[in-house]
Amino acid sequence: MQIKPYGQVVKEAAAELKAYQNKEKLLINTRFPWLEGLKPGDIVLLGGPSFTGKTYLLNDIKDDVMNIDLNPAADKFIWLSNSLEMTNLNNLINDIAKYLHKSKKEILTTHFDDMEKGMVNRLVSLKSDGRYYVNEDTFTPAEFETKIRAFIEAHSDAECIFIDTDHLRFTKGSNKKAVIDELMEIQNVLKKAYPNVVFIDISQFNRDIIGRADDKSEKAKIQRSDFADSDVAFTVSDFVIGINMPVISGI
């Protein structure tokens, strides 16, 4: 525990605010208005029912964040994906489908023409430029803390480090609420210890939202209680985004 005079803390925060106003520190830009004001030290929680495009949206956010045209400092950004649900092949297929505007079936069953080959090669080259890392192994909260601390310290010269977890329910442990609560508390500690880090977490919705489906009604409107397993995730996050696809619920 470190106790400081409140006046000192306020002065430090005011100096940091002035640095943003003077453009000495830059906000992180995306195309999404609901992420305006995103900055290092934030936690983003993205939730939704199954098959509503959570991972697809996460990849869109990643593309924007790492785009040098949107974020001039992005060449000094690092992105670590804890891809606990989607395989690397499926992630690549999703990227190519979005890039070429083709269906997944077409990508899997037909060869690329020369123009498409060039586009795919550029995509692969972009994803291989040294700014991207991936982990496919699940972890306990304690393992997460150890590995992520080491990763952050190994990239201490990065302008910003983004760490996503897709998704929280694959954290090791039989009591999902307990392990996700612990994981989110660890992220809250790490974002203060390392102010150049952004955590982005995907959360599964429970099935209550499907049971509330009703035409011409707001019963299926997203509620805080829809986020499964952990209220701590909702509490410590600086941005909370819920997505739904009413047609999946029969609306």
PDB file of N, CA and C in Angstrom, residues 28 38-46 58-59 61-62 65-66 77-84 131-135 137 139 143-156 158-168 183-184 186-202 237:
ATOM      1  N   ILE A  28      -6.173   7.231 -28.640  1.00  0.00           N
ATOM      2  CA  ILE A  28      -6.152   6.135 -29.609  1.00  0.00           C
ATOM      3  C   ILE A  28      -7.401   6.238 -30.469  1.00  0.00           C
ATOM      4  N   LEU A  38     -10.481   6.709 -25.946  1.00  0.00           N
ATOM      5  CA  LEU A  38      -9.677   5.549 -25.553  1.00  0.00           C
ATOM      6  C   LEU A  38      -8.219   5.964 -25.410  1.00  0.00           C
ATOM      7  N   LYS A  39      -7.600   5.537 -24.323  1.00  0.00           N
ATOM      8  CA  LYS A  39      -6.217   5.935 -24.045  1.00  0.00           C
ATOM      9  C   LYS A  39      -5.500   4.814 -23.307  1.00  0.00           C
ATOM     10  N   PRO A  40      -4.171   4.846 -23.280  1.00  0.00           N
ATOM     11  CA  PRO A  40      -3.430   3.866 -22.489  1.00  0.00           C
ATOM     12  C   PRO A  40      -3.892   3.882 -21.033  1.00  0.00           C
ATOM     13  N   GLY A  41      -3.968   2.697 -20.436  1.00  0.00           N
ATOM     14  CA  GLY A  41      -4.437   2.572 -19.063  1.00  0.00           C
ATOM     15  C   GLY A  41      -5.908   2.234 -18.960  1.00  0.00           C
ATOM     16  N   ASP A  42      -6.574   1.995 -20.103  1.00  0.00           N
ATOM     17  CA  ASP A  42      -8.003   1.683 -20.100  1.00  0.00           C
ATOM     18  C   ASP A  42      -8.239   0.177 -20.221  1.00  0.00           C
ATOM     19  N   ILE A  43      -9.407  -0.244 -19.739  1.00  0.00           N
ATOM     20  CA  ILE A  43      -9.904  -1.610 -19.925  1.00  0.00           C
ATOM     21  C   ILE A  43     -11.206  -1.523 -20.703  1.00  0.00           C
ATOM     22  N   VAL A  44     -11.316  -2.313 -21.774  1.00  0.00           N
ATOM     23  CA  VAL A  44     -12.514  -2.342 -22.617  1.00  0.00           C
ATOM     24  C   VAL A  44     -13.166  -3.712 -22.474  1.00  0.00           C
ATOM     25  N   LEU A  45     -14.454  -3.726 -22.159  1.00  0.00           N
ATOM     26  CA  LEU A  45     -15.219  -4.968 -22.049  1.00  0.00           C
ATOM     27  C   LEU A  45     -16.218  -5.019 -23.196  1.00  0.00           C
ATOM     28  N   LEU A  46     -16.132  -6.088 -23.987  1.00  0.00           N
ATOM     29  CA  LEU A  46     -17.002  -6.254 -25.148  1.00  0.00           C
ATOM     30  C   LEU A  46     -17.799  -7.538 -24.973  1.00  0.00           C
ATOM     31  N   LEU A  58     -13.825  -7.272 -32.559  1.00  0.00           N
ATOM     32  CA  LEU A  58     -12.506  -7.131 -31.939  1.00  0.00           C
ATOM     33  C   LEU A  58     -11.428  -6.954 -33.008  1.00  0.00           C
ATOM     34  N   ASN A  59     -11.509  -7.737 -34.080  1.00  0.00           N
ATOM     35  CA  ASN A  59     -10.521  -7.629 -35.151  1.00  0.00           C
ATOM     36  C   ASN A  59     -10.633  -6.300 -35.887  1.00  0.00           C
ATOM     37  N   ILE A  61     -11.533  -3.482 -34.420  1.00  0.00           N
ATOM     38  CA  ILE A  61     -10.895  -2.535 -33.508  1.00  0.00           C
ATOM     39  C   ILE A  61      -9.375  -2.637 -33.625  1.00  0.00           C
ATOM     40  N   LYS A  62      -8.875  -3.876 -33.675  1.00  0.00           N
ATOM     41  CA  LYS A  62      -7.435  -4.088 -33.814  1.00  0.00           C
ATOM     42  C   LYS A  62      -6.902  -3.448 -35.094  1.00  0.00           C
ATOM     43  N   VAL A  65      -6.794   0.353 -34.592  1.00  0.00           N
ATOM     44  CA  VAL A  65      -5.772   0.778 -33.633  1.00  0.00           C
ATOM     45  C   VAL A  65      -4.376   0.702 -34.253  1.00  0.00           C
ATOM     46  N   MET A  66      -4.105  -0.353 -35.010  1.00  0.00           N
ATOM     47  CA  MET A  66      -2.769  -0.583 -35.554  1.00  0.00           C
ATOM     48  C   MET A  66      -2.551   0.090 -36.906  1.00  0.00           C
ATOM     49  N   PHE A  77       3.229   0.557 -31.533  1.00  0.00           N
ATOM     50  CA  PHE A  77       2.241  -0.200 -30.763  1.00  0.00           C
ATOM     51  C   PHE A  77       2.575  -1.689 -30.835  1.00  0.00           C
ATOM     52  N   ILE A  78       2.190  -2.418 -29.796  1.00  0.00           N
ATOM     53  CA  ILE A  78       2.294  -3.877 -29.759  1.00  0.00           C
ATOM     54  C   ILE A  78       0.909  -4.432 -29.433  1.00  0.00           C
ATOM     55  N   TRP A  79       0.530  -5.540 -30.104  1.00  0.00           N
ATOM     56  CA  TRP A  79      -0.773  -6.158 -29.832  1.00  0.00           C
ATOM     57  C   TRP A  79      -0.581  -7.647 -29.548  1.00  0.00           C
ATOM     58  N   LEU A  80      -1.021  -8.072 -28.360  1.00  0.00           N
ATOM     59  CA  LEU A  80      -1.001  -9.490 -27.981  1.00  0.00           C
ATOM     60  C   LEU A  80      -2.439 -10.002 -27.918  1.00  0.00           C
ATOM     61  N   SER A  81      -2.734 -11.025 -28.701  1.00  0.00           N
ATOM     62  CA  SER A  81      -4.055 -11.644 -28.700  1.00  0.00           C
ATOM     63  C   SER A  81      -4.006 -12.954 -27.926  1.00  0.00           C
ATOM     64  N   ASN A  82      -4.800 -13.049 -26.871  1.00  0.00           N
ATOM     65  CA  ASN A  82      -5.034 -14.328 -26.195  1.00  0.00           C
ATOM     66  C   ASN A  82      -6.244 -14.951 -26.875  1.00  0.00           C
ATOM     67  N   SER A  83      -5.970 -15.703 -27.931  1.00  0.00           N
ATOM     68  CA  SER A  83      -7.033 -16.254 -28.770  1.00  0.00           C
ATOM     69  C   SER A  83      -7.428 -17.622 -28.220  1.00  0.00           C
ATOM     70  N   LEU A  84      -8.318 -17.615 -27.237  1.00  0.00           N
ATOM     71  CA  LEU A  84      -8.648 -18.834 -26.501  1.00  0.00           C
ATOM     72  C   LEU A  84      -9.809 -19.599 -27.116  1.00  0.00           C
ATOM     73  N   ARG A 131       4.726  -6.372 -34.891  1.00  0.00           N
ATOM     74  CA  ARG A 131       3.927  -5.698 -33.864  1.00  0.00           C
ATOM     75  C   ARG A 131       2.896  -6.622 -33.237  1.00  0.00           C
ATOM     76  N   TYR A 132       2.697  -7.807 -33.821  1.00  0.00           N
ATOM     77  CA  TYR A 132       1.604  -8.686 -33.398  1.00  0.00           C
ATOM     78  C   TYR A 132       2.142  -9.950 -32.735  1.00  0.00           C
ATOM     79  N   TYR A 133       1.470 -10.340 -31.648  1.00  0.00           N
ATOM     80  CA  TYR A 133       1.801 -11.583 -30.940  1.00  0.00           C
ATOM     81  C   TYR A 133       0.498 -12.311 -30.630  1.00  0.00           C
ATOM     82  N   VAL A 134       0.602 -13.632 -30.445  1.00  0.00           N
ATOM     83  CA  VAL A 134      -0.601 -14.414 -30.154  1.00  0.00           C
ATOM     84  C   VAL A 134      -0.284 -15.509 -29.141  1.00  0.00           C
ATOM     85  N   ASN A 135      -1.239 -15.780 -28.283  1.00  0.00           N
ATOM     86  CA  ASN A 135      -1.180 -16.907 -27.354  1.00  0.00           C
ATOM     87  C   ASN A 135      -2.482 -17.689 -27.512  1.00  0.00           C
ATOM     88  N   ASP A 137      -2.939 -20.667 -25.634  1.00  0.00           N
ATOM     89  CA  ASP A 137      -3.064 -21.536 -24.457  1.00  0.00           C
ATOM     90  C   ASP A 137      -3.856 -20.819 -23.373  1.00  0.00           C
ATOM     91  N   PHE A 139      -5.184 -20.142 -19.423  1.00  0.00           N
ATOM     92  CA  PHE A 139      -4.345 -19.847 -18.276  1.00  0.00           C
ATOM     93  C   PHE A 139      -5.206 -19.679 -17.031  1.00  0.00           C
ATOM     94  N   GLU A 143      -1.260 -17.443 -13.694  1.00  0.00           N
ATOM     95  CA  GLU A 143      -0.412 -17.601 -14.881  1.00  0.00           C
ATOM     96  C   GLU A 143      -0.512 -16.378 -15.779  1.00  0.00           C
ATOM     97  N   PHE A 144      -1.731 -15.840 -15.914  1.00  0.00           N
ATOM     98  CA  PHE A 144      -1.932 -14.626 -16.711  1.00  0.00           C
ATOM     99  C   PHE A 144      -1.073 -13.489 -16.161  1.00  0.00           C
ATOM    100  N   GLU A 145      -1.117 -13.286 -14.847  1.00  0.00           N
ATOM    101  CA  GLU A 145      -0.362 -12.180 -14.255  1.00  0.00           C
ATOM    102  C   GLU A 145       1.134 -12.336 -14.505  1.00  0.00           C
ATOM    103  N   THR A 146       1.658 -13.538 -14.293  1.00  0.00           N
ATOM    104  CA  THR A 146       3.089 -13.775 -14.477  1.00  0.00           C
ATOM    105  C   THR A 146       3.518 -13.544 -15.915  1.00  0.00           C
ATOM    106  N   LYS A 147       2.780 -14.148 -16.858  1.00  0.00           N
ATOM    107  CA  LYS A 147       3.149 -14.056 -18.276  1.00  0.00           C
ATOM    108  C   LYS A 147       2.962 -12.640 -18.813  1.00  0.00           C
ATOM    109  N   ILE A 148       1.872 -11.980 -18.426  1.00  0.00           N
ATOM    110  CA  ILE A 148       1.598 -10.650 -18.962  1.00  0.00           C
ATOM    111  C   ILE A 148       2.571  -9.627 -18.398  1.00  0.00           C
ATOM    112  N   ARG A 149       2.908  -9.737 -17.108  1.00  0.00           N
ATOM    113  CA  ARG A 149       3.929  -8.841 -16.558  1.00  0.00           C
ATOM    114  C   ARG A 149       5.240  -8.982 -17.331  1.00  0.00           C
ATOM    115  N   ALA A 150       5.640 -10.219 -17.592  1.00  0.00           N
ATOM    116  CA  ALA A 150       6.891 -10.451 -18.322  1.00  0.00           C
ATOM    117  C   ALA A 150       6.812  -9.895 -19.739  1.00  0.00           C
ATOM    118  N   PHE A 151       5.656 -10.067 -20.386  1.00  0.00           N
ATOM    119  CA  PHE A 151       5.487  -9.572 -21.755  1.00  0.00           C
ATOM    120  C   PHE A 151       5.553  -8.050 -21.783  1.00  0.00           C
ATOM    121  N   ILE A 152       4.863  -7.400 -20.855  1.00  0.00           N
ATOM    122  CA  ILE A 152       4.856  -5.930 -20.807  1.00  0.00           C
ATOM    123  C   ILE A 152       6.265  -5.402 -20.563  1.00  0.00           C
ATOM    124  N   GLU A 153       6.974  -6.008 -19.626  1.00  0.00           N
ATOM    125  CA  GLU A 153       8.315  -5.539 -19.310  1.00  0.00           C
ATOM    126  C   GLU A 153       9.284  -5.787 -20.464  1.00  0.00           C
ATOM    127  N   ALA A 154       9.036  -6.842 -21.235  1.00  0.00           N
ATOM    128  CA  ALA A 154       9.879  -7.115 -22.404  1.00  0.00           C
ATOM    129  C   ALA A 154       9.646  -6.102 -23.527  1.00  0.00           C
ATOM    130  N   HIS A 155       8.498  -5.418 -23.484  1.00  0.00           N
ATOM    131  CA  HIS A 155       8.169  -4.409 -24.509  1.00  0.00           C
ATOM    132  C   HIS A 155       7.957  -3.044 -23.854  1.00  0.00           C
ATOM    133  N   SER A 156       8.804  -2.755 -22.875  1.00  0.00           N
ATOM    134  CA  SER A 156       8.645  -1.510 -22.114  1.00  0.00           C
ATOM    135  C   SER A 156       8.855  -0.264 -22.964  1.00  0.00           C
ATOM    136  N   ALA A 158       7.539   0.170 -25.903  1.00  0.00           N
ATOM    137  CA  ALA A 158       6.390   0.363 -26.797  1.00  0.00           C
ATOM    138  C   ALA A 158       5.590   1.590 -26.370  1.00  0.00           C
ATOM    139  N   GLU A 159       5.053   2.302 -27.347  1.00  0.00           N
ATOM    140  CA  GLU A 159       4.196   3.448 -27.053  1.00  0.00           C
ATOM    141  C   GLU A 159       2.935   3.005 -26.331  1.00  0.00           C
ATOM    142  N   CYS A 160       2.362   1.871 -26.775  1.00  0.00           N
ATOM    143  CA  CYS A 160       1.186   1.313 -26.130  1.00  0.00           C
ATOM    144  C   CYS A 160       1.133  -0.177 -26.412  1.00  0.00           C
ATOM    145  N   ILE A 161       0.719  -0.942 -25.419  1.00  0.00           N
ATOM    146  CA  ILE A 161       0.599  -2.398 -25.541  1.00  0.00           C
ATOM    147  C   ILE A 161      -0.871  -2.764 -25.361  1.00  0.00           C
ATOM    148  N   PHE A 162      -1.434  -3.437 -26.354  1.00  0.00           N
ATOM    149  CA  PHE A 162      -2.830  -3.865 -26.311  1.00  0.00           C
ATOM    150  C   PHE A 162      -2.856  -5.368 -26.064  1.00  0.00           C
ATOM    151  N   ILE A 163      -3.667  -5.776 -25.092  1.00  0.00           N
ATOM    152  CA  ILE A 163      -3.767  -7.198 -24.740  1.00  0.00           C
ATOM    153  C   ILE A 163      -5.237  -7.580 -24.746  1.00  0.00           C
ATOM    154  N   ASP A 164      -5.623  -8.422 -25.706  1.00  0.00           N
ATOM    155  CA  ASP A 164      -7.016  -8.861 -25.744  1.00  0.00           C
ATOM    156  C   ASP A 164      -7.134 -10.297 -25.236  1.00  0.00           C
ATOM    157  N   THR A 165      -8.310 -10.621 -24.716  1.00  0.00           N
ATOM    158  CA  THR A 165      -8.622 -11.990 -24.273  1.00  0.00           C
ATOM    159  C   THR A 165      -9.954 -12.383 -24.884  1.00  0.00           C
ATOM    160  N   ASP A 166      -9.941 -13.394 -25.720  1.00  0.00           N
ATOM    161  CA  ASP A 166     -11.125 -13.844 -26.453  1.00  0.00           C
ATOM    162  C   ASP A 166     -11.342 -15.351 -26.201  1.00  0.00           C
ATOM    163  N   HIS A 167     -12.232 -15.742 -25.235  1.00  0.00           N
ATOM    164  CA  HIS A 167     -12.890 -14.800 -24.363  1.00  0.00           C
ATOM    165  C   HIS A 167     -12.718 -15.223 -22.912  1.00  0.00           C
ATOM    166  N   LEU A 168     -13.251 -14.426 -21.975  1.00  0.00           N
ATOM    167  CA  LEU A 168     -12.957 -14.581 -20.542  1.00  0.00           C
ATOM    168  C   LEU A 168     -13.343 -15.941 -19.997  1.00  0.00           C
ATOM    169  N   LEU A 183      -9.187 -12.506 -12.470  1.00  0.00           N
ATOM    170  CA  LEU A 183      -8.487 -12.051 -13.672  1.00  0.00           C
ATOM    171  C   LEU A 183      -8.687 -10.550 -13.889  1.00  0.00           C
ATOM    172  N   MET A 184      -9.928 -10.078 -13.708  1.00  0.00           N
ATOM    173  CA  MET A 184     -10.216  -8.661 -13.918  1.00  0.00           C
ATOM    174  C   MET A 184      -9.567  -7.803 -12.841  1.00  0.00           C
ATOM    175  N   ILE A 186      -6.750  -8.486 -11.458  1.00  0.00           N
ATOM    176  CA  ILE A 186      -5.339  -8.446 -11.869  1.00  0.00           C
ATOM    177  C   ILE A 186      -5.143  -7.409 -12.973  1.00  0.00           C
ATOM    178  N   GLN A 187      -6.036  -7.386 -13.945  1.00  0.00           N
ATOM    179  CA  GLN A 187      -5.929  -6.387 -15.010  1.00  0.00           C
ATOM    180  C   GLN A 187      -6.010  -4.973 -14.442  1.00  0.00           C
ATOM    181  N   ASN A 188      -6.868  -4.783 -13.459  1.00  0.00           N
ATOM    182  CA  ASN A 188      -7.014  -3.463 -12.848  1.00  0.00           C
ATOM    183  C   ASN A 188      -5.724  -3.029 -12.148  1.00  0.00           C
ATOM    184  N   VAL A 189      -5.025  -3.995 -11.535  1.00  0.00           N
ATOM    185  CA  VAL A 189      -3.741  -3.704 -10.902  1.00  0.00           C
ATOM    186  C   VAL A 189      -2.684  -3.397 -11.967  1.00  0.00           C
ATOM    187  N   LEU A 190      -2.661  -4.205 -13.032  1.00  0.00           N
ATOM    188  CA  LEU A 190      -1.632  -4.052 -14.059  1.00  0.00           C
ATOM    189  C   LEU A 190      -1.773  -2.738 -14.824  1.00  0.00           C
ATOM    190  N   LYS A 191      -3.016  -2.292 -15.054  1.00  0.00           N
ATOM    191  CA  LYS A 191      -3.185  -1.042 -15.820  1.00  0.00           C
ATOM    192  C   LYS A 191      -2.654   0.159 -15.032  1.00  0.00           C
ATOM    193  N   LYS A 192      -2.608   0.043 -13.693  1.00  0.00           N
ATOM    194  CA  LYS A 192      -2.042   1.113 -12.880  1.00  0.00           C
ATOM    195  C   LYS A 192      -0.523   0.981 -12.764  1.00  0.00           C
ATOM    196  N   ALA A 193      -0.052  -0.251 -12.742  1.00  0.00           N
ATOM    197  CA  ALA A 193       1.392  -0.481 -12.644  1.00  0.00           C
ATOM    198  C   ALA A 193       2.093  -0.158 -13.956  1.00  0.00           C
ATOM    199  N   TYR A 194       1.400  -0.391 -15.073  1.00  0.00           N
ATOM    200  CA  TYR A 194       1.980  -0.158 -16.404  1.00  0.00           C
ATOM    201  C   TYR A 194       1.021   0.735 -17.199  1.00  0.00           C
ATOM    202  N   PRO A 195       1.184   2.040 -17.144  1.00  0.00           N
ATOM    203  CA  PRO A 195       0.195   2.954 -17.734  1.00  0.00           C
ATOM    204  C   PRO A 195       0.178   2.989 -19.256  1.00  0.00           C
ATOM    205  N   ASN A 196       1.022   2.204 -19.925  1.00  0.00           N
ATOM    206  CA  ASN A 196       0.983   2.168 -21.393  1.00  0.00           C
ATOM    207  C   ASN A 196       0.252   0.923 -21.911  1.00  0.00           C
ATOM    208  N   VAL A 197      -0.609   0.338 -21.078  1.00  0.00           N
ATOM    209  CA  VAL A 197      -1.309  -0.905 -21.445  1.00  0.00           C
ATOM    210  C   VAL A 197      -2.803  -0.655 -21.603  1.00  0.00           C
ATOM    211  N   VAL A 198      -3.404  -1.312 -22.605  1.00  0.00           N
ATOM    212  CA  VAL A 198      -4.861  -1.347 -22.777  1.00  0.00           C
ATOM    213  C   VAL A 198      -5.291  -2.811 -22.802  1.00  0.00           C
ATOM    214  N   PHE A 199      -6.272  -3.170 -21.977  1.00  0.00           N
ATOM    215  CA  PHE A 199      -6.833  -4.521 -21.996  1.00  0.00           C
ATOM    216  C   PHE A 199      -8.185  -4.480 -22.706  1.00  0.00           C
ATOM    217  N   ILE A 200      -8.418  -5.446 -23.585  1.00  0.00           N
ATOM    218  CA  ILE A 200      -9.707  -5.595 -24.261  1.00  0.00           C
ATOM    219  C   ILE A 200     -10.181  -7.030 -24.045  1.00  0.00           C
ATOM    220  N   ASP A 201     -11.340  -7.171 -23.411  1.00  0.00           N
ATOM    221  CA  ASP A 201     -11.840  -8.491 -23.023  1.00  0.00           C
ATOM    222  C   ASP A 201     -13.183  -8.770 -23.671  1.00  0.00           C
ATOM    223  N   ILE A 202     -13.333  -9.992 -24.179  1.00  0.00           N
ATOM    224  CA  ILE A 202     -14.620 -10.426 -24.717  1.00  0.00           C
ATOM    225  C   ILE A 202     -15.325 -11.279 -23.670  1.00  0.00           C
ATOM    226  N   SER A 237     -14.054  -1.902 -15.831  1.00  0.00           N
ATOM    227  CA  SER A 237     -13.857  -1.497 -17.230  1.00  0.00           C
ATOM    228  C   SER A 237     -14.147  -0.018 -17.426  1.00  0.00           C
TER     229      SER A 237
END
